[in-house]
Tab-separated table of C-alpha atoms in Angstrom:
chain	number	residue	atom	x	y	z
Y	25	MET	CA	0.000	0.000	0.000
Y	26	ALA	CA	1.289	3.445	-0.956
Y	27	VAL	CA	0.827	6.477	1.325
Y	28	SER	CA	-2.215	7.533	-0.688
Y	29	ASP	CA	-3.768	4.105	0.026
Y	30	TRP	CA	-3.273	4.196	3.793
Y	31	SER	CA	-6.469	4.085	5.820
Y	32	THR	CA	-7.610	5.960	8.901
Y	33	ASP	CA	-8.800	2.572	10.140
Y	34	PRO	CA	-5.724	0.937	11.722
Y	35	ALA	CA	-7.036	-2.598	11.092
Y	36	ALA	CA	-7.241	-1.908	7.343
Y	37	ASN	CA	-3.523	-1.136	7.055
Y	38	THR	CA	-2.078	-4.571	6.350
Y	39	SER	CA	0.921	-3.657	4.219
Y	40	VAL	CA	3.384	-0.876	3.544
Y	41	GLY	CA	4.319	-1.066	-0.097
Y	42	PRO	CA	5.424	-4.672	-0.658
Y	43	VAL	CA	5.994	-5.314	3.075
Y	44	ASN	CA	3.346	-7.474	4.780
Y	45	ILE	CA	2.434	-6.142	8.262
Y	46	ALA	CA	-0.724	-8.196	8.793
Y	47	GLU	CA	-1.169	-10.155	12.008
Y	48	GLY	CA	1.328	-13.035	12.210
Y	49	CYS	CA	3.805	-11.481	9.725
Y	50	PRO	CA	7.528	-12.245	10.157
Y	51	ALA	CA	9.283	-10.135	12.812
Y	52	ALA	CA	11.806	-8.883	10.251
Y	53	ASN	CA	8.937	-7.174	8.430
Y	54	MET	CA	8.748	-4.580	11.229
Y	55	ASN	CA	12.222	-3.324	10.296
Y	56	ASN	CA	11.357	-3.469	6.617
Y	57	MET	CA	8.117	-1.564	7.318
Y	58	GLY	CA	10.011	1.329	8.914
Y	59	ARG	CA	12.377	1.601	5.985
Y	60	GLU	CA	9.511	1.419	3.496
Y	61	ILE	CA	7.599	4.203	5.305
Y	62	MET	CA	10.689	6.441	5.231
Y	63	ALA	CA	11.146	5.790	1.520
Y	64	GLN	CA	7.506	6.526	0.707
Y	65	VAL	CA	7.412	9.755	2.760
Y	66	LYS	CA	10.627	10.965	1.084
Y	67	ALA	CA	9.225	10.230	-2.355
Y	68	PHE	CA	6.004	12.072	-1.471
Y	69	VAL	CA	7.835	15.157	-0.211
Y	70	ASP	CA	10.060	15.226	-3.288
Y	71	SER	CA	6.984	15.207	-5.514
Y	72	LEU	CA	5.565	18.393	-3.944
Y	73	PRO	CA	5.957	21.724	-5.848
Y	74	ALA	CA	8.754	23.997	-4.609
Y	75	ALA	CA	6.212	26.400	-3.048
Y	76	TYR	CA	3.334	24.079	-2.223
Y	77	GLN	CA	0.136	25.923	-1.317
Y	78	PRO	CA	-2.673	24.594	-3.504
Y	79	LYS	CA	-5.623	25.105	-1.173
Y	80	ASP	CA	-6.203	28.889	-1.183
Y	81	GLY	CA	-5.997	31.279	-4.136
Y	82	LEU	CA	-5.526	34.303	-1.884
Y	83	LEU	CA	-2.430	32.848	-0.232
Y	84	THR	CA	-1.052	31.739	-3.592
Y	85	ALA	CA	-1.477	35.281	-4.980
Y	86	LEU	CA	0.253	36.786	-1.966
Y	87	ALA	CA	3.089	34.302	-2.239
Y	88	ALA	CA	3.646	35.340	-5.870
Y	89	LEU	CA	4.572	38.903	-4.833
Y	90	THR	CA	8.207	39.881	-4.513
Y	91	THR	CA	8.226	42.041	-1.395
Y	92	SER	CA	10.764	44.710	-0.496
Y	93	ALA	CA	11.264	47.481	2.044
Y	94	ASP	CA	8.826	50.410	2.171
Y	95	GLN	CA	6.142	48.666	0.109
Y	96	LEU	CA	2.446	48.250	0.941
Y	97	ILE	CA	0.413	45.319	-0.383
Y	98	TYR	CA	-3.111	46.153	-1.582
Y	99	ALA	CA	-5.889	44.226	-3.312
Y	100	THR	CA	-6.640	44.907	-6.979
Y	101	GLY	CA	-9.425	42.324	-7.221
Y	102	ALA	CA	-10.459	38.902	-5.959
Y	103	ASP	CA	-7.274	37.029	-4.997
Y	104	ALA	CA	-5.199	39.666	-6.841
Y	105	PHE	CA	-2.641	41.954	-5.228
Y	106	ALA	CA	-0.091	44.628	-6.080
Y	107	GLN	CA	2.333	46.833	-4.156
Y	108	THR	CA	2.798	50.555	-3.778
Y	109	ALA	CA	5.366	52.702	-2.020
Y	110	LEU	CA	4.883	53.301	1.714
Y	111	THR	CA	7.564	55.726	2.852
Y	112	ALA	CA	8.806	56.201	6.391
Y	113	PHE	CA	7.067	59.587	6.463
Y	114	MET	CA	3.719	58.077	5.443
Y	115	ARG	CA	4.017	55.565	8.276
Y	116	THR	CA	4.350	58.443	10.754
Y	117	LEU	CA	1.048	59.780	9.379
Y	118	LEU	CA	-0.760	56.427	9.391
Y	119	ASP	CA	-0.059	55.872	13.077
Y	120	ASP	CA	-1.739	59.163	14.066
Y	121	GLY	CA	-4.878	58.497	16.053
Y	122	ASP	CA	-6.878	61.604	15.118
Y	123	ALA	CA	-7.082	64.594	12.770
Y	124	ALA	CA	-5.341	66.956	15.199
Y	125	THR	CA	-2.284	64.694	15.450
Y	126	ALA	CA	-2.240	64.162	11.672
Y	127	CYS	CA	-2.230	67.943	11.107
Y	128	LEU	CA	0.760	68.284	13.408
Y	129	THR	CA	2.603	65.572	11.477
Y	130	LEU	CA	1.836	67.384	8.202
Y	131	GLY	CA	2.661	70.811	9.617
Y	132	ALA	CA	-0.847	71.921	8.625
Y	133	VAL	CA	-2.966	74.604	10.284
Y	134	ARG	CA	-6.190	73.170	11.737
Y	135	VAL	CA	-9.433	74.955	12.597
Y	136	ALA	CA	-9.815	74.014	16.257
Y	137	GLY	CA	-13.033	75.937	16.875
Y	138	LEU	CA	-15.324	78.499	15.289
Y	139	SER	CA	-18.628	80.303	15.507
Y	140	LEU	CA	-19.586	82.262	12.389
Y	141	GLY	CA	-22.029	84.703	13.930
Y	142	ASN	CA	-22.102	88.108	15.553
Y	143	PRO	CA	-20.193	87.957	17.752
Y	144	GLY	CA	-18.038	85.198	16.304
Y	145	TYR	CA	-14.564	83.710	16.306
Y	146	VAL	CA	-12.179	81.285	14.580
Y	147	ARG	CA	-9.402	79.479	16.442
Y	148	PHE	CA	-6.494	77.923	14.516
Y	149	GLN	CA	-4.148	75.299	15.917
Y	150	VAL	CA	-0.607	76.089	14.730
Y	151	GLY	CA	1.371	73.718	16.981
Y	152	ALA	CA	1.036	70.931	19.521
Y	153	SER	CA	-0.347	73.387	22.096
Y	154	SER	CA	-0.218	76.692	20.184
Y	155	TYR	CA	-3.236	78.566	18.866
Y	156	PHE	CA	-4.041	81.774	16.976
Y	157	GLN	CA	-7.520	83.235	17.355
Y	158	VAL	CA	-9.580	85.982	15.764
Y	159	ALA	CA	-12.846	87.267	17.264
Y	160	TRP	CA	-15.280	89.998	16.180
Y	161	GLY	CA	-18.602	91.670	16.921
Y	162	ASN	CA	-20.372	94.909	17.759
Y	163	GLN	CA	-22.140	96.178	20.845
Y	164	VAL	CA	-23.824	99.316	22.123
Y	165	VAL	CA	-21.610	100.966	24.736
Y	166	SER	CA	-22.903	103.362	27.345
Y	167	GLY	CA	-22.052	107.051	27.306
Y	168	ASN	CA	-19.588	108.583	29.748
Y	169	GLY	CA	-18.636	105.235	31.219
Y	170	ALA	CA	-17.165	101.775	30.808
Y	171	THR	CA	-18.759	98.750	29.103
Y	172	SER	CA	-17.463	95.191	29.418
Y	173	ILE	CA	-17.548	92.877	26.405
Y	174	GLY	CA	-17.020	89.124	26.653
Y	175	TYR	CA	-15.614	87.118	23.781
Y	176	PRO	CA	-17.794	84.350	22.292
Y	177	ALA	CA	-14.892	81.999	23.194
Y	178	ALA	CA	-12.029	82.918	25.478
Y	179	PHE	CA	-8.552	83.158	23.965
Y	180	PRO	CA	-6.150	80.475	25.237
Y	181	ASN	CA	-3.711	83.057	26.653
Y	182	ALA	CA	-4.163	86.736	25.733
Y	183	SER	CA	-5.982	89.080	23.351
Y	184	TRP	CA	-5.502	92.431	21.647
Y	185	PRO	CA	-8.819	94.115	20.709
Y	186	ILE	CA	-9.342	97.087	18.387
Y	187	ILE	CA	-12.603	99.048	18.301
Y	188	SER	CA	-14.251	101.626	16.079
Y	189	GLY	CA	-17.148	103.874	17.088
Y	190	VAL	CA	-18.251	107.494	17.246
Y	191	GLY	CA	-20.236	108.830	20.200
Y	192	GLU	CA	-21.677	111.912	18.514
Y	193	PHE	CA	-22.558	112.312	14.843
Y	194	SER	CA	-22.385	116.079	14.383
Y	195	THR	CA	-19.943	118.675	13.075
Y	196	SER	CA	-19.579	120.118	16.571
Y	197	ALA	CA	-18.870	116.801	18.297
Y	198	GLN	CA	-15.705	116.439	20.312
Y	199	ASP	CA	-13.232	113.697	19.422
Y	200	ASN	CA	-14.281	111.433	22.261
Y	201	ASN	CA	-14.395	108.135	20.427
Y	202	PRO	CA	-14.650	104.945	22.521
Y	203	ALA	CA	-11.304	103.332	23.401
Y	204	VAL	CA	-10.110	100.040	24.871
Y	205	GLN	CA	-9.533	100.458	28.579
Y	206	SER	CA	-8.300	96.943	29.427
Y	207	ALA	CA	-8.224	93.444	27.931
Y	208	THR	CA	-7.915	89.859	29.144
Y	209	ALA	CA	-8.160	86.457	27.485
Y	210	SER	CA	-11.917	86.343	28.083
Y	211	GLY	CA	-12.955	89.881	27.121
Y	212	PHE	CA	-12.203	93.589	27.275
Y	213	THR	CA	-13.532	96.879	28.617
Y	214	ILE	CA	-14.425	99.891	26.482
Y	215	TYR	CA	-14.497	103.407	27.928
Y	216	ASN	CA	-16.673	105.907	26.089
Y	217	ALA	CA	-16.384	109.560	27.099
Y	218	SER	CA	-19.146	110.641	24.721
Y	219	ASN	CA	-22.746	109.619	24.095
Y	220	ALA	CA	-23.867	105.995	23.877
Y	221	CYS	CA	-22.937	104.438	20.554
Y	222	THR	CA	-22.350	101.132	18.767
Y	223	ALA	CA	-18.739	99.965	18.959
Y	224	TRP	CA	-17.487	97.627	16.227
Y	225	TRP	CA	-14.588	95.494	17.369
Y	226	ILE	CA	-12.134	92.842	16.287
Y	227	ALA	CA	-9.558	91.079	18.443
Y	228	VAL	CA	-6.577	88.834	17.756
Y	229	GLY	CA	-4.598	86.755	20.197
Y	230	TYR	CA	-3.167	83.381	21.062
């Protein structure tokens, strides 16, 4: 019996090639059986293809690729693959867990927050923990006194507001335009020495 004829039922295996191993066989046949098994296994192994993987087309297609450094394998169809370049830099981008980290890897400016209204603001992330922000709006400020204005979103560190407004609209009006009295990261104070008016403002900061 050749290897291909061997049975999973032990009682059915009565010979190995020409060697009789049935009950009552000569004792010398045990030695001959071992040698015959070795010979048959060697012949079977030698008959296998050099890269034997006949069961799965996907694995066979992958095995046909010639891989090299900095290459990415991708599918082009069912059980079909090709390779494309995957540079060291691209790997540093692929391992980023979110958009903010990816922007830092790319050196790109990211919009970290915004509100497009009146008042409104836009905050840009320009580094790992660095931001640039612009805010704007308008507000009626009281006459002959101070008015506090809060930003729609506080600046991370500090702000520099600029305002424009005229307290009196007449040819005889004094030049008592509103002015910034103080500023913090969360807002600023306008002092108006003239009549109540609408102050238009814009602020930048980080």
